[in-house]
PDB file of N, CA and C in Angstrom:
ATOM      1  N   UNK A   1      91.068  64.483 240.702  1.00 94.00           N
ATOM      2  CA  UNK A   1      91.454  65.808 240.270  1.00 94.00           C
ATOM      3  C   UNK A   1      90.198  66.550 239.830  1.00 94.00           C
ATOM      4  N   UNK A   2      90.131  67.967 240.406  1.00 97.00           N
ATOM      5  CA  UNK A   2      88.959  68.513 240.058  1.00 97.00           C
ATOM      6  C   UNK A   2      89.429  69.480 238.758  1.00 97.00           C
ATOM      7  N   UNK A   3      88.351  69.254 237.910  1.00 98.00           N
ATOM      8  CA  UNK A   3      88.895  70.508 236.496  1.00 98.00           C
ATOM      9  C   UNK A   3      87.997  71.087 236.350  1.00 98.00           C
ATOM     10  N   UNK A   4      87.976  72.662 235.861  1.00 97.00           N
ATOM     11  CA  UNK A   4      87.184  73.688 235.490  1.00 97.00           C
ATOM     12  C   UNK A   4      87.803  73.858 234.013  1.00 97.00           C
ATOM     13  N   UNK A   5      86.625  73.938 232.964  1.00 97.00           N
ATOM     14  CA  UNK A   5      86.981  73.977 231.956  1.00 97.00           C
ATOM     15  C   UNK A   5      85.868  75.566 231.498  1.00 97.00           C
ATOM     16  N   UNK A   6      86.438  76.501 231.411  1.00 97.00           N
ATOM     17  CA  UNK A   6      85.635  77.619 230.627  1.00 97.00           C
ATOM     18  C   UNK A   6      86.106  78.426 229.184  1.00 97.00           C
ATOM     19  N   UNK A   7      85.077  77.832 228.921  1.00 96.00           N
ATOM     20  CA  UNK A   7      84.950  77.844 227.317  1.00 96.00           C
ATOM     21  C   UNK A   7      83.650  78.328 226.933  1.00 96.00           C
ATOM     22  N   UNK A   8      83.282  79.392 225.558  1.00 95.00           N
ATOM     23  CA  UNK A   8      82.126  79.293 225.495  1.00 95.00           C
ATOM     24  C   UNK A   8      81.613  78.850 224.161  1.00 95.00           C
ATOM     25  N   UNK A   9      82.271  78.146 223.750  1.00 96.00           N
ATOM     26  CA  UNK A   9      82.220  77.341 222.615  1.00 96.00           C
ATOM     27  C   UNK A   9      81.583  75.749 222.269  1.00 96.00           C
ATOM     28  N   UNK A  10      80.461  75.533 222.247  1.00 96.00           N
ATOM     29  CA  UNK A  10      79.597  74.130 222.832  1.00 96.00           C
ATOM     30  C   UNK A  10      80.778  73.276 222.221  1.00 96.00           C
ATOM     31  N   UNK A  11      80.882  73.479 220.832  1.00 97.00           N
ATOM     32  CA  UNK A  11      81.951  72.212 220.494  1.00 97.00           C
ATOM     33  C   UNK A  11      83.001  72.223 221.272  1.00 97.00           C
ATOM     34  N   UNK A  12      84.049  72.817 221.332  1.00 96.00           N
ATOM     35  CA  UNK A  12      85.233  72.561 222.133  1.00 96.00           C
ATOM     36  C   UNK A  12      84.954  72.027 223.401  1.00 96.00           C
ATOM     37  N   UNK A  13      83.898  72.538 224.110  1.00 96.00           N
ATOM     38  CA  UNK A  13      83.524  71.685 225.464  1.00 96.00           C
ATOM     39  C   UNK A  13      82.786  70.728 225.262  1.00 96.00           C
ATOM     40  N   UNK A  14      82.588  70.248 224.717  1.00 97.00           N
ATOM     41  CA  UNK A  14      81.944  69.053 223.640  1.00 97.00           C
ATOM     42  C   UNK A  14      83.508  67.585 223.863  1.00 97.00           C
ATOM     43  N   UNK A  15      84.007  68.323 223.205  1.00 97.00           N
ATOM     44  CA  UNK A  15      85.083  67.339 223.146  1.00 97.00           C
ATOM     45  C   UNK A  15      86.140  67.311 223.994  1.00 97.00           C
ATOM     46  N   UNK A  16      86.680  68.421 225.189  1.00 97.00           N
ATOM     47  CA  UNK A  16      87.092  68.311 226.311  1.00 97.00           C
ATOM     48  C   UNK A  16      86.560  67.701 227.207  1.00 97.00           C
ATOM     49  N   UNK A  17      85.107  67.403 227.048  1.00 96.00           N
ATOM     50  CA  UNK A  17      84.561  66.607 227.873  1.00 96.00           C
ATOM     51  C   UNK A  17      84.349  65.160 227.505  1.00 96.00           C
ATOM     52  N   UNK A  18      84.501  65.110 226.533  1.00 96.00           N
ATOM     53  CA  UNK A  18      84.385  63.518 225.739  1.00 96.00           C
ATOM     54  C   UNK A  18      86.318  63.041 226.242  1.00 96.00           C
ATOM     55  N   UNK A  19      87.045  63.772 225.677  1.00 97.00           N
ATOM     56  CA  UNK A  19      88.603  63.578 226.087  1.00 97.00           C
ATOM     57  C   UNK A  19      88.702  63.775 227.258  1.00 97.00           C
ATOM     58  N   UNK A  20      88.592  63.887 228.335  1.00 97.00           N
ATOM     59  CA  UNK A  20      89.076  63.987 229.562  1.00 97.00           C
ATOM     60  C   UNK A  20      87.739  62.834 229.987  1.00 97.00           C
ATOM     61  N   UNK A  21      86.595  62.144 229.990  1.00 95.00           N
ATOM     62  CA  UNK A  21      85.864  61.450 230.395  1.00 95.00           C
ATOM     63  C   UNK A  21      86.916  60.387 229.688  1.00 95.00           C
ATOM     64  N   UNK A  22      87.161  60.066 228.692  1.00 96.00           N
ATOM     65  CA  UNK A  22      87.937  58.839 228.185  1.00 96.00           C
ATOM     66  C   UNK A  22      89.313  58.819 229.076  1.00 96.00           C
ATOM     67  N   UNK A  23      89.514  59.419 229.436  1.00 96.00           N
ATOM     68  CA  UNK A  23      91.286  59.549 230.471  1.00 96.00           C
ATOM     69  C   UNK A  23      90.812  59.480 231.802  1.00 96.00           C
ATOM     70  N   UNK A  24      89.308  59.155 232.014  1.00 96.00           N
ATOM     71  CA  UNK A  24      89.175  58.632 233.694  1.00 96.00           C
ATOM     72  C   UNK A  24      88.606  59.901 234.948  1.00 96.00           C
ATOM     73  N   UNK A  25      88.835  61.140 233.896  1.00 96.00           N
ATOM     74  CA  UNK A  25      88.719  62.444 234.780  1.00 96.00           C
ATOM     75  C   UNK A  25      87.077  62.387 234.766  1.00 96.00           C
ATOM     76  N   UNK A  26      86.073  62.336 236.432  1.00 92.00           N
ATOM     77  CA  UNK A  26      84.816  62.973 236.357  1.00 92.00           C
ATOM     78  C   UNK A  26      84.223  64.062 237.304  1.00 92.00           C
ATOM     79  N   UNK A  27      85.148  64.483 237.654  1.00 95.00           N
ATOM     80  CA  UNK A  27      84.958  65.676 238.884  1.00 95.00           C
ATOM     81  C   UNK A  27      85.091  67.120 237.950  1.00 95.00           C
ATOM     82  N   UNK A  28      84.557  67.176 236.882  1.00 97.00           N
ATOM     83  CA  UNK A  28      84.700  67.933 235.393  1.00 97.00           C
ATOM     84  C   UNK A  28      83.487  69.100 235.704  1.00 97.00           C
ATOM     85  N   UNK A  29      83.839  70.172 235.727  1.00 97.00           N
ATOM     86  CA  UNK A  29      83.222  71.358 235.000  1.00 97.00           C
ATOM     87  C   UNK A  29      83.313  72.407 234.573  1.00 97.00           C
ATOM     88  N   UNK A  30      82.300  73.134 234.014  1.00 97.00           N
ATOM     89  CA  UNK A  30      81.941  73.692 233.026  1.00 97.00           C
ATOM     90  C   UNK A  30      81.575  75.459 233.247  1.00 97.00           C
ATOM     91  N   UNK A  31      81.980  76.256 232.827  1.00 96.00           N
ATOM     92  CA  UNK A  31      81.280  77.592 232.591  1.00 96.00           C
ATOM     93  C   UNK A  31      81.651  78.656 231.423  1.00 96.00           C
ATOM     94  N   UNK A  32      80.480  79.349 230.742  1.00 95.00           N
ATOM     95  CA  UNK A  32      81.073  79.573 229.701  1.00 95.00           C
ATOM     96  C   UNK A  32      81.253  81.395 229.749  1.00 95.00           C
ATOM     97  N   UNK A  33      81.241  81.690 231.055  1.00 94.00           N
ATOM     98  CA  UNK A  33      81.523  82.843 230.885  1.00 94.00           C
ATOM     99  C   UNK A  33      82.138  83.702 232.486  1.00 94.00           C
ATOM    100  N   UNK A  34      82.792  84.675 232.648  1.00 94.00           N
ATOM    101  CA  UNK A  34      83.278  84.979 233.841  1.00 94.00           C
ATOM    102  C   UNK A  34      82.855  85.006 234.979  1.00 94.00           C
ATOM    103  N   UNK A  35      81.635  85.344 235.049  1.00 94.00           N
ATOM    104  CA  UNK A  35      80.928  85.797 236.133  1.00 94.00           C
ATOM    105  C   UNK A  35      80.847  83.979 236.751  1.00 94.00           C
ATOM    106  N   UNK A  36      80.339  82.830 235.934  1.00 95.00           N
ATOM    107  CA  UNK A  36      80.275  81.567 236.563  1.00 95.00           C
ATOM    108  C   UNK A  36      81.156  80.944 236.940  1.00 95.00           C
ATOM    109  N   UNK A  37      82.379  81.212 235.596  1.00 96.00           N
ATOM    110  CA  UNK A  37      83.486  80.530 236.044  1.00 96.00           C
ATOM    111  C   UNK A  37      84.580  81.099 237.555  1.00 96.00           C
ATOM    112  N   UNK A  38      84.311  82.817 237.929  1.00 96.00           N
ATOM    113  CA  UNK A  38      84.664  82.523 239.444  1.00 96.00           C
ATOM    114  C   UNK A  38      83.988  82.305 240.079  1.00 96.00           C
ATOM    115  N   UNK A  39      82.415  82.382 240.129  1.00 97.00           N
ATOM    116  CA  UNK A  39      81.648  81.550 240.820  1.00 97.00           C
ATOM    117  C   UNK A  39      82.046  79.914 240.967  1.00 97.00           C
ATOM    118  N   UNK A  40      82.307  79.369 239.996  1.00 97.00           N
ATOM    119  CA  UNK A  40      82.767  77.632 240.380  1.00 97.00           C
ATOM    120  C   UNK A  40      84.005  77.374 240.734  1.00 97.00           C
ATOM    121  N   UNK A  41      84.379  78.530 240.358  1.00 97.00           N
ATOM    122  CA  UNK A  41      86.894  78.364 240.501  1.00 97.00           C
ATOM    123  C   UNK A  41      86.819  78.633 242.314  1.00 97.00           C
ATOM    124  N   UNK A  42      85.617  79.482 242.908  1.00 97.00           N
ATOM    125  CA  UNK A  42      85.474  79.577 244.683  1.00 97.00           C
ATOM    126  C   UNK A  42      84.778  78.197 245.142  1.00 97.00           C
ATOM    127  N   UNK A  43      83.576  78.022 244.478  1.00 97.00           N
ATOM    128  CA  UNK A  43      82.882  76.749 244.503  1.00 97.00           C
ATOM    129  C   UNK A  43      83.871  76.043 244.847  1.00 97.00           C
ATOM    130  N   UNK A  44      84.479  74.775 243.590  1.00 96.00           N
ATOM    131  CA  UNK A  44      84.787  73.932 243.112  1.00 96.00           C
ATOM    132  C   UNK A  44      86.501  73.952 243.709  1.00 96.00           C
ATOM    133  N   UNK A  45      87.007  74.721 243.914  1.00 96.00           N
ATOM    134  CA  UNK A  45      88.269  74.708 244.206  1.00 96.00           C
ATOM    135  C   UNK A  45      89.264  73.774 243.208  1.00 96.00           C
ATOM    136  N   UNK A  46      89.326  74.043 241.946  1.00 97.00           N
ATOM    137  CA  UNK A  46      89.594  73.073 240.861  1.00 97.00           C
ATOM    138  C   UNK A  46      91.353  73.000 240.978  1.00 97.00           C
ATOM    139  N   UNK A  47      91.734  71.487 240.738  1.00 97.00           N
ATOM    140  CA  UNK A  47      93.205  71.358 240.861  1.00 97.00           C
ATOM    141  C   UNK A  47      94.070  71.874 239.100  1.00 97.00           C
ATOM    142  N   UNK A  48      92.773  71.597 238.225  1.00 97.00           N
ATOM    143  CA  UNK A  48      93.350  72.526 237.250  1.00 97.00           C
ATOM    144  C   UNK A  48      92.038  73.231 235.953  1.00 97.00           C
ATOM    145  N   UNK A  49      92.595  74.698 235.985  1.00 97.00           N
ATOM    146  CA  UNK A  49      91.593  75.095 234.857  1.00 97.00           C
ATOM    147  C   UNK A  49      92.560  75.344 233.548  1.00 97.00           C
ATOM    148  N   UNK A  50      91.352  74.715 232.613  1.00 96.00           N
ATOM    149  CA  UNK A  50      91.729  74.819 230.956  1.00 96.00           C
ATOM    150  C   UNK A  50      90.247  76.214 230.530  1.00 96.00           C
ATOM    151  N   UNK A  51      91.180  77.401 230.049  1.00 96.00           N
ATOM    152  CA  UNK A  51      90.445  79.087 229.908  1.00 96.00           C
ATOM    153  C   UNK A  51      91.011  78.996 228.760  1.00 96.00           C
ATOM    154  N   UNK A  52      89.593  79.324 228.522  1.00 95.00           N
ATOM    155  CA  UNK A  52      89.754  79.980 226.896  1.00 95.00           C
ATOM    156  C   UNK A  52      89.844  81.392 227.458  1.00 95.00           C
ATOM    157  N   UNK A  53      91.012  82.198 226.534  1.00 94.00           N
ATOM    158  CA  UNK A  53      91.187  83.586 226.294  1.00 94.00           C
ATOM    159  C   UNK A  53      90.166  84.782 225.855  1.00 94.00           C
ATOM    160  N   UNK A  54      89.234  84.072 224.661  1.00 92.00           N
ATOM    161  CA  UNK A  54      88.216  84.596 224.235  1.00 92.00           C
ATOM    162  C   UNK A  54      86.860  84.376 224.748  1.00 92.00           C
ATOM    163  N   UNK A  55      86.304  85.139 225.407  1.00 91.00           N
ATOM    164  CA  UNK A  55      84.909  84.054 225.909  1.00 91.00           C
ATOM    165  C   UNK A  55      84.257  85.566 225.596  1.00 91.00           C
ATOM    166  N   UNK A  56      82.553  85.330 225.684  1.00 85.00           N
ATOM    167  CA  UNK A  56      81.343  86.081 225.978  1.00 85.00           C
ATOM    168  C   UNK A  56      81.613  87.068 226.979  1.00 85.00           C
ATOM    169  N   UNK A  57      80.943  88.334 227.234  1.00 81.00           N
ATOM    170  CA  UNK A  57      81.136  89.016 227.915  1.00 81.00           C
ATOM    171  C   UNK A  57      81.980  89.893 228.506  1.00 81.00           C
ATOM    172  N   UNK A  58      81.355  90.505 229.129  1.00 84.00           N
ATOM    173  CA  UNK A  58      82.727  91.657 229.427  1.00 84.00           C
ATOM    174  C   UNK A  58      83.604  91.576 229.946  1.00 84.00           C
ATOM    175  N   UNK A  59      84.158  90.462 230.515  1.00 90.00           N
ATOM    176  CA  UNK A  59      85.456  89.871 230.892  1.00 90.00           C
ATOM    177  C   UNK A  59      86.004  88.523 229.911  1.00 90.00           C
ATOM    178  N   UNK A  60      87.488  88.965 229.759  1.00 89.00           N
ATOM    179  CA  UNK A  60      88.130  87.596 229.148  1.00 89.00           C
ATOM    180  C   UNK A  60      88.443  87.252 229.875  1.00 89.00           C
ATOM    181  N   UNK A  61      89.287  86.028 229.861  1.00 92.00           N
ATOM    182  CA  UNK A  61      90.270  85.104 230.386  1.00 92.00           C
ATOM    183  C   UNK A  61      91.049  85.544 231.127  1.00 92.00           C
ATOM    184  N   UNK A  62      92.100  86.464 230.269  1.00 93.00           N
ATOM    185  CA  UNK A  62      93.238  86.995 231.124  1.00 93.00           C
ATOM    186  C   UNK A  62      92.250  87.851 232.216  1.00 93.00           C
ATOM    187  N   UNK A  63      91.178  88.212 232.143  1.00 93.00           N
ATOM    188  CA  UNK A  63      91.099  88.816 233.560  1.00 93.00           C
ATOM    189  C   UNK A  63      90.657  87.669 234.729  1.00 93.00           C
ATOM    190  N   UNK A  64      90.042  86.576 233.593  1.00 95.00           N
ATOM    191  CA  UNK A  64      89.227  85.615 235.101  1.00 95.00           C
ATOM    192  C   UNK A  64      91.097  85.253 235.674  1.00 95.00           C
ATOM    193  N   UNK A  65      91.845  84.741 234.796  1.00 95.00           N
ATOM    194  CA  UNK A  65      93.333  84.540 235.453  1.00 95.00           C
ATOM    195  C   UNK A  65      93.821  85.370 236.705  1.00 95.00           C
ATOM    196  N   UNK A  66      93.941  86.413 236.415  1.00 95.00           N
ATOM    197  CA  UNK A  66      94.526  87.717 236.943  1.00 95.00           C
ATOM    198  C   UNK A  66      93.645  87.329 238.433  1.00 95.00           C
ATOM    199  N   UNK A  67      92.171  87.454 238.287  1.00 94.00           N
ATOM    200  CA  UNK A  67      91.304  86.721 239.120  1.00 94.00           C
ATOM    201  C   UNK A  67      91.429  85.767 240.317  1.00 94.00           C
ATOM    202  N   UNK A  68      91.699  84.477 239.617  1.00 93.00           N
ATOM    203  CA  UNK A  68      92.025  83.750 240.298  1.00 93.00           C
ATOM    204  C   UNK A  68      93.673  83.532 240.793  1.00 93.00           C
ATOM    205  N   UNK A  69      94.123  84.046 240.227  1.00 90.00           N
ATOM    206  CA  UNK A  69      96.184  84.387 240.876  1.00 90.00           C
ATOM    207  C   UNK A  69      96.128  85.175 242.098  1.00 90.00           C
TER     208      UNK A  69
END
């Protein structure tokens, strides 16, 4: 399973990555802001993303969503 996790919070991706490495998941990544995370959601073709709502920059969440839907 491929996961995209965007967050821009070092701790929380800190420990989504410590918790999902302990549950076997390593096809795992990372971006902490819009512009990368649809850059890797086209990349990566992820079977599931965990979005933070609040991130850096001039796009949130609900738009990378809206985005990728």
């Amino acid at each position: 399973m491929k996961i995209l996790i965007v967050e821009d919070e070092p701790i929380f991706v800190e420990t989504l990555l410590m918790y999902l490495e302990e549950m076997g998941y390593e096809n795992v990544h990372h971006a902490d802001n819009a512009t990368d995370a649809l850059r890797l959601f086209v990349a990566v073709e992820p079977d599931l993303v965990l979005l933070d709502i609040n991130i850096k920059g001039g796009k949130d969440g609900i738009n990378i969503a809206e985005a990728i839907n």
